[in-house]
Amino acid sequence: MKANDLLPIGDLARRTGLSVSAIRFYEEKGLVEPHRTAGNQRRFLRSDIRRLSFILIAQKLGLSLSEIEDALAGLPQGRTPNAADWKRISGEVKQRIDAQIAALEKVREDLDGCIGCGCLSLKKCALYNAGDKWGEGGSGPRVLR
Amino acid sequence: MKANDLLPIGDLARRTGLSVSAIRFYEEKGLVEPHRTAGNQRRFLRSDIRRLSFILIAQKLGLSLSEIEDALAGLPQGRTPNAADWKRISGEVKQRIDAQIAALEKVREDLDGCIGCGCLSLKKCALYNAGDKWGEGGSGPRVLR
DNA sequence: GCTTGACCTCAACTTAGCTTGAGGTTGCAT
DNA sequence: ATGCAACCTCAAGCTAAGTTGAGGTCAAGC
């Protein structure tokens, strides 16, 4: 094994495709905790490449950074997420996706029922009321972009 | 018919469930165009109740205000959206929902394939690359909250 | 030992969709 | 004719997930 496996931020950026500023931002949010050199420069562990890759993937699946932080809470800094971790975390993610698909299918169904009716009657329109239901939870899923 | 069918903003807020400030904000965005009294107070048409209801519903379906503005562009101020309008607009919305469901199903499939692999290999992981694909279009669907 | 690119912090700016507050005016019921 | 709730404008603040820029420091190769 090589003596010095610590990466400066620019290298990590190149390895993950993230911008340097984004990595610094993630540190601020507590998602990574690099060491520092005597001169105050960040030095990351190799395992942080995967950690950040995981963040990227989870984000694309629609999780917010704070949700990702929760998901990563079980992983000590410096340990690469392994197959078991990934299974646990992706299981949670899958549930979210399932719920999201179900919600959208419900909407589509209501929409089908509504096309041609044109009522837009508040309190009576299924669509409107369905919307109310899942529009209300302040922390509901947030997706795609 | 009553002589004066114009509503002050508070009444409209009560009828739609929107806040007064949100209605003013929508006006600023060009989504409604109330008349004004001699004393500069807003007076809305009754048809604006439905117009705003439509905005609420469309928003819950994941359209941004500017997309809603586009969708409403065909409706002259003062005309309640009728069945034909609703059919046209909801047809567009349905396509968006279908696309969204399809995208999520693709992700779920990839995720199923990935669980247990734990690779997280950039450049090789289907999930990661799938993510890249639909993460890239700057104006993709934006959903649920 | 010096140059230069990579790094540092901190503050301000971005978009979307509003809310909140200050300070002032209107309109309707009595 | 007056009281006061409801209205008005304008400016600033909020969240998310960063980016951009100014001004300054570090470290590595020659």
PDB file of C-alpha atoms in Angstrom, chain A:
ATOM      1  CA  MET A   1       0.000   0.000   0.000  1.00  0.00           C
ATOM      2  CA  LYS A   2       1.099   3.490  -0.777  1.00  0.00           C
ATOM      3  CA  ALA A   3       2.172   5.699   2.054  1.00  0.00           C
ATOM      4  CA  ASN A   4       0.003   8.663   1.215  1.00  0.00           C
ATOM      5  CA  ASP A   5      -3.505   7.949   0.125  1.00  0.00           C
ATOM      6  CA  LEU A   6      -4.906  11.354   0.927  1.00  0.00           C
ATOM      7  CA  LEU A   7      -6.449  13.357  -1.883  1.00  0.00           C
ATOM      8  CA  PRO A   8      -6.605  17.118  -2.218  1.00  0.00           C
ATOM      9  CA  ILE A   9      -9.999  18.518  -3.108  1.00  0.00           C
ATOM     10  CA  GLY A  10      -9.248  19.054  -6.778  1.00  0.00           C
ATOM     11  CA  ASP A  11      -8.376  15.396  -7.264  1.00  0.00           C
ATOM     12  CA  LEU A  12     -11.549  14.336  -5.527  1.00  0.00           C
ATOM     13  CA  ALA A  13     -13.516  16.671  -7.756  1.00  0.00           C
ATOM     14  CA  ARG A  14     -11.939  15.120 -10.829  1.00  0.00           C
ATOM     15  CA  ARG A  15     -12.645  11.603  -9.579  1.00  0.00           C
ATOM     16  CA  THR A  16     -16.281  12.219  -8.772  1.00  0.00           C
ATOM     17  CA  GLY A  17     -17.300  14.763 -11.364  1.00  0.00           C
ATOM     18  CA  LEU A  18     -18.389  17.154  -8.653  1.00  0.00           C
ATOM     19  CA  SER A  19     -17.216  20.731  -8.553  1.00  0.00           C
ATOM     20  CA  VAL A  20     -14.791  21.823  -5.907  1.00  0.00           C
ATOM     21  CA  SER A  21     -17.337  24.252  -4.516  1.00  0.00           C
ATOM     22  CA  ALA A  22     -19.959  21.522  -4.247  1.00  0.00           C
ATOM     23  CA  ILE A  23     -17.585  19.344  -2.225  1.00  0.00           C
ATOM     24  CA  ARG A  24     -16.848  22.215   0.124  1.00  0.00           C
ATOM     25  CA  PHE A  25     -20.581  22.773   0.410  1.00  0.00           C
ATOM     26  CA  TYR A  26     -21.115  19.126   1.322  1.00  0.00           C
ATOM     27  CA  GLU A  27     -18.468  19.398   3.993  1.00  0.00           C
ATOM     28  CA  GLU A  28     -20.290  22.385   5.409  1.00  0.00           C
ATOM     29  CA  LYS A  29     -23.432  20.242   5.541  1.00  0.00           C
ATOM     30  CA  GLY A  30     -21.584  17.498   7.362  1.00  0.00           C
ATOM     31  CA  LEU A  31     -21.661  14.948   4.562  1.00  0.00           C
ATOM     32  CA  VAL A  32     -17.869  14.542   4.465  1.00  0.00           C
ATOM     33  CA  GLU A  33     -15.213  15.363   7.022  1.00  0.00           C
ATOM     34  CA  PRO A  34     -11.793  15.714   5.460  1.00  0.00           C
ATOM     35  CA  HIS A  35      -8.562  15.995   7.395  1.00  0.00           C
ATOM     36  CA  ARG A  36      -6.491  19.135   7.116  1.00  0.00           C
ATOM     37  CA  THR A  37      -2.821  19.662   6.393  1.00  0.00           C
ATOM     38  CA  ALA A  38      -0.712  21.863   8.614  1.00  0.00           C
ATOM     39  CA  GLY A  39      -1.424  24.601   6.084  1.00  0.00           C
ATOM     40  CA  ASN A  40      -5.204  24.121   6.438  1.00  0.00           C
ATOM     41  CA  GLN A  41      -5.802  22.402   3.132  1.00  0.00           C
ATOM     42  CA  ARG A  42      -8.346  19.595   2.922  1.00  0.00           C
ATOM     43  CA  ARG A  43      -7.137  16.042   2.472  1.00  0.00           C
ATOM     44  CA  PHE A  44      -9.721  13.377   1.723  1.00  0.00           C
ATOM     45  CA  LEU A  45      -9.626   9.638   2.218  1.00  0.00           C
ATOM     46  CA  ARG A  46      -9.946   7.441  -0.837  1.00  0.00           C
ATOM     47  CA  SER A  47     -13.169   6.098   0.613  1.00  0.00           C
ATOM     48  CA  ASP A  48     -14.645   9.549   0.193  1.00  0.00           C
ATOM     49  CA  ILE A  49     -14.739   8.962  -3.554  1.00  0.00           C
ATOM     50  CA  ARG A  50     -17.410   6.353  -2.991  1.00  0.00           C
ATOM     51  CA  ARG A  51     -19.072   8.335  -0.305  1.00  0.00           C
ATOM     52  CA  LEU A  52     -19.527  11.217  -2.702  1.00  0.00           C
ATOM     53  CA  SER A  53     -20.556   8.906  -5.505  1.00  0.00           C
ATOM     54  CA  PHE A  54     -23.246   7.589  -3.244  1.00  0.00           C
ATOM     55  CA  ILE A  55     -24.416  11.106  -2.558  1.00  0.00           C
ATOM     56  CA  LEU A  56     -24.618  11.774  -6.277  1.00  0.00           C
ATOM     57  CA  ILE A  57     -26.673   8.673  -6.905  1.00  0.00           C
ATOM     58  CA  ALA A  58     -28.987   9.225  -3.975  1.00  0.00           C
ATOM     59  CA  GLN A  59     -29.575  12.767  -5.099  1.00  0.00           C
ATOM     60  CA  LYS A  60     -30.527  11.612  -8.525  1.00  0.00           C
ATOM     61  CA  LEU A  61     -33.003   9.295  -6.903  1.00  0.00           C
ATOM     62  CA  GLY A  62     -34.677  12.322  -5.415  1.00  0.00           C
ATOM     63  CA  LEU A  63     -33.309  12.439  -1.884  1.00  0.00           C
ATOM     64  CA  SER A  64     -32.458  15.786  -0.396  1.00  0.00           C
ATOM     65  CA  LEU A  65     -29.060  16.331   1.156  1.00  0.00           C
ATOM     66  CA  SER A  66     -30.462  16.125   4.650  1.00  0.00           C
ATOM     67  CA  GLU A  67     -32.143  12.829   3.869  1.00  0.00           C
ATOM     68  CA  ILE A  68     -28.863  11.584   2.475  1.00  0.00           C
ATOM     69  CA  GLU A  69     -27.168  12.684   5.630  1.00  0.00           C
ATOM     70  CA  ASP A  70     -29.605  10.543   7.596  1.00  0.00           C
ATOM     71  CA  ALA A  71     -28.989   7.603   5.331  1.00  0.00           C
ATOM     72  CA  LEU A  72     -25.235   7.969   5.734  1.00  0.00           C
ATOM     73  CA  ALA A  73     -25.461   8.419   9.470  1.00  0.00           C
ATOM     74  CA  GLY A  74     -24.751   4.741  10.017  1.00  0.00           C
ATOM     75  CA  LEU A  75     -21.560   4.825   8.021  1.00  0.00           C
ATOM     76  CA  PRO A  76     -18.547   5.954   9.994  1.00  0.00           C
ATOM     77  CA  GLN A  77     -16.329   8.367   8.138  1.00  0.00           C
ATOM     78  CA  GLY A  78     -13.503   6.456   6.566  1.00  0.00           C
ATOM     79  CA  ARG A  79     -15.443   3.311   5.884  1.00  0.00           C
ATOM     80  CA  THR A  80     -16.440   2.624   2.345  1.00  0.00           C
ATOM     81  CA  PRO A  81     -20.122   1.687   2.069  1.00  0.00           C
ATOM     82  CA  ASN A  82     -20.148  -2.049   1.470  1.00  0.00           C
ATOM     83  CA  ALA A  83     -22.706  -4.375  -0.051  1.00  0.00           C
ATOM     84  CA  ALA A  84     -24.691  -4.683   3.184  1.00  0.00           C
ATOM     85  CA  ASP A  85     -24.855  -0.934   3.674  1.00  0.00           C
ATOM     86  CA  TRP A  86     -25.903  -0.460   0.136  1.00  0.00           C
ATOM     87  CA  LYS A  87     -28.626  -3.061   0.503  1.00  0.00           C
ATOM     88  CA  ARG A  88     -30.033  -1.393   3.568  1.00  0.00           C
ATOM     89  CA  ILE A  89     -29.930   2.089   2.137  1.00  0.00           C
ATOM     90  CA  SER A  90     -31.194   1.143  -1.275  1.00  0.00           C
ATOM     91  CA  GLY A  91     -34.043  -0.732   0.361  1.00  0.00           C
ATOM     92  CA  GLU A  92     -35.182   2.499   1.939  1.00  0.00           C
ATOM     93  CA  VAL A  93     -34.793   4.330  -1.320  1.00  0.00           C
ATOM     94  CA  LYS A  94     -36.805   1.720  -3.141  1.00  0.00           C
ATOM     95  CA  GLN A  95     -39.699   2.213  -0.762  1.00  0.00           C
ATOM     96  CA  ARG A  96     -39.694   5.898  -1.505  1.00  0.00           C
ATOM     97  CA  ILE A  97     -39.744   5.278  -5.200  1.00  0.00           C
ATOM     98  CA  ASP A  98     -42.558   2.793  -4.883  1.00  0.00           C
ATOM     99  CA  ALA A  99     -44.581   5.280  -2.885  1.00  0.00           C
ATOM    100  CA  GLN A 100     -43.918   7.950  -5.416  1.00  0.00           C
ATOM    101  CA  ILE A 101     -44.985   5.823  -8.335  1.00  0.00           C
ATOM    102  CA  ALA A 102     -48.130   4.836  -6.492  1.00  0.00           C
ATOM    103  CA  ALA A 103     -48.956   8.484  -5.815  1.00  0.00           C
ATOM    104  CA  LEU A 104     -48.447   9.413  -9.431  1.00  0.00           C
ATOM    105  CA  GLU A 105     -50.571   6.534 -10.612  1.00  0.00           C
ATOM    106  CA  LYS A 106     -53.340   7.658  -8.345  1.00  0.00           C
ATOM    107  CA  VAL A 107     -53.137  11.122  -9.814  1.00  0.00           C
ATOM    108  CA  ARG A 108     -53.213   9.766 -13.336  1.00  0.00           C
ATOM    109  CA  GLU A 109     -56.281   7.754 -12.511  1.00  0.00           C
ATOM    110  CA  ASP A 110     -58.047  10.768 -11.079  1.00  0.00           C
ATOM    111  CA  LEU A 111     -56.998  12.788 -14.044  1.00  0.00           C
ATOM    112  CA  ASP A 112     -58.491  10.221 -16.398  1.00  0.00           C
ATOM    113  CA  GLY A 113     -61.710  10.411 -14.454  1.00  0.00           C
ATOM    114  CA  CYS A 114     -61.644  14.169 -14.662  1.00  0.00           C
ATOM    115  CA  ILE A 115     -60.880  14.699 -18.311  1.00  0.00           C
ATOM    116  CA  GLY A 116     -64.057  15.759 -19.974  1.00  0.00           C
ATOM    117  CA  CYS A 117     -65.695  16.692 -16.727  1.00  0.00           C
ATOM    118  CA  GLY A 118     -64.059  20.104 -16.520  1.00  0.00           C
ATOM    119  CA  CYS A 119     -65.695  20.720 -13.222  1.00  0.00           C
ATOM    120  CA  LEU A 120     -62.798  22.096 -11.251  1.00  0.00           C
ATOM    121  CA  SER A 121     -65.169  22.139  -8.364  1.00  0.00           C
ATOM    122  CA  LEU A 122     -63.262  22.666  -5.189  1.00  0.00           C
ATOM    123  CA  LYS A 123     -64.386  20.313  -2.448  1.00  0.00           C
ATOM    124  CA  LYS A 124     -65.859  17.959  -4.997  1.00  0.00           C
ATOM    125  CA  CYS A 125     -63.174  17.330  -7.623  1.00  0.00           C
ATOM    126  CA  ALA A 126     -61.261  14.155  -6.842  1.00  0.00           C
ATOM    127  CA  LEU A 127     -58.129  15.586  -8.344  1.00  0.00           C
ATOM    128  CA  TYR A 128     -58.235  18.655  -6.242  1.00  0.00           C
ATOM    129  CA  ASN A 129     -58.793  16.731  -3.084  1.00  0.00           C
ATOM    130  CA  ALA A 130     -56.241  14.088  -3.938  1.00  0.00           C
ATOM    131  CA  GLY A 131     -53.810  16.918  -4.476  1.00  0.00           C
ATOM    132  CA  ASP A 132     -54.619  18.285  -1.093  1.00  0.00           C
ATOM    133  CA  LYS A 133     -53.804  15.012   0.543  1.00  0.00           C
ATOM    134  CA  TRP A 134     -50.344  14.561  -0.741  1.00  0.00           C
ATOM    135  CA  GLY A 135     -49.574  18.199  -1.072  1.00  0.00           C
ATOM    136  CA  GLU A 136     -49.922  18.706   2.624  1.00  0.00           C
ATOM    137  CA  GLY A 137     -47.071  16.745   4.193  1.00  0.00           C
ATOM    138  CA  GLY A 138     -44.335  19.351   4.320  1.00  0.00           C
ATOM    139  CA  SER A 139     -41.576  16.823   3.928  1.00  0.00           C
ATOM    140  CA  GLY A 140     -42.958  14.602   1.213  1.00  0.00           C
ATOM    141  CA  PRO A 141     -40.869  13.246  -1.594  1.00  0.00           C
ATOM    142  CA  ARG A 142     -39.292  15.734  -3.865  1.00  0.00           C
ATOM    143  CA  VAL A 143     -38.312  14.444  -7.259  1.00  0.00           C
ATOM    144  CA  LEU A 144     -36.516  14.593 -10.547  1.00  0.00           C
ATOM    145  CA  ARG A 145     -34.484  17.451 -11.754  1.00  0.00           C
TER     146      ARG A 145
END
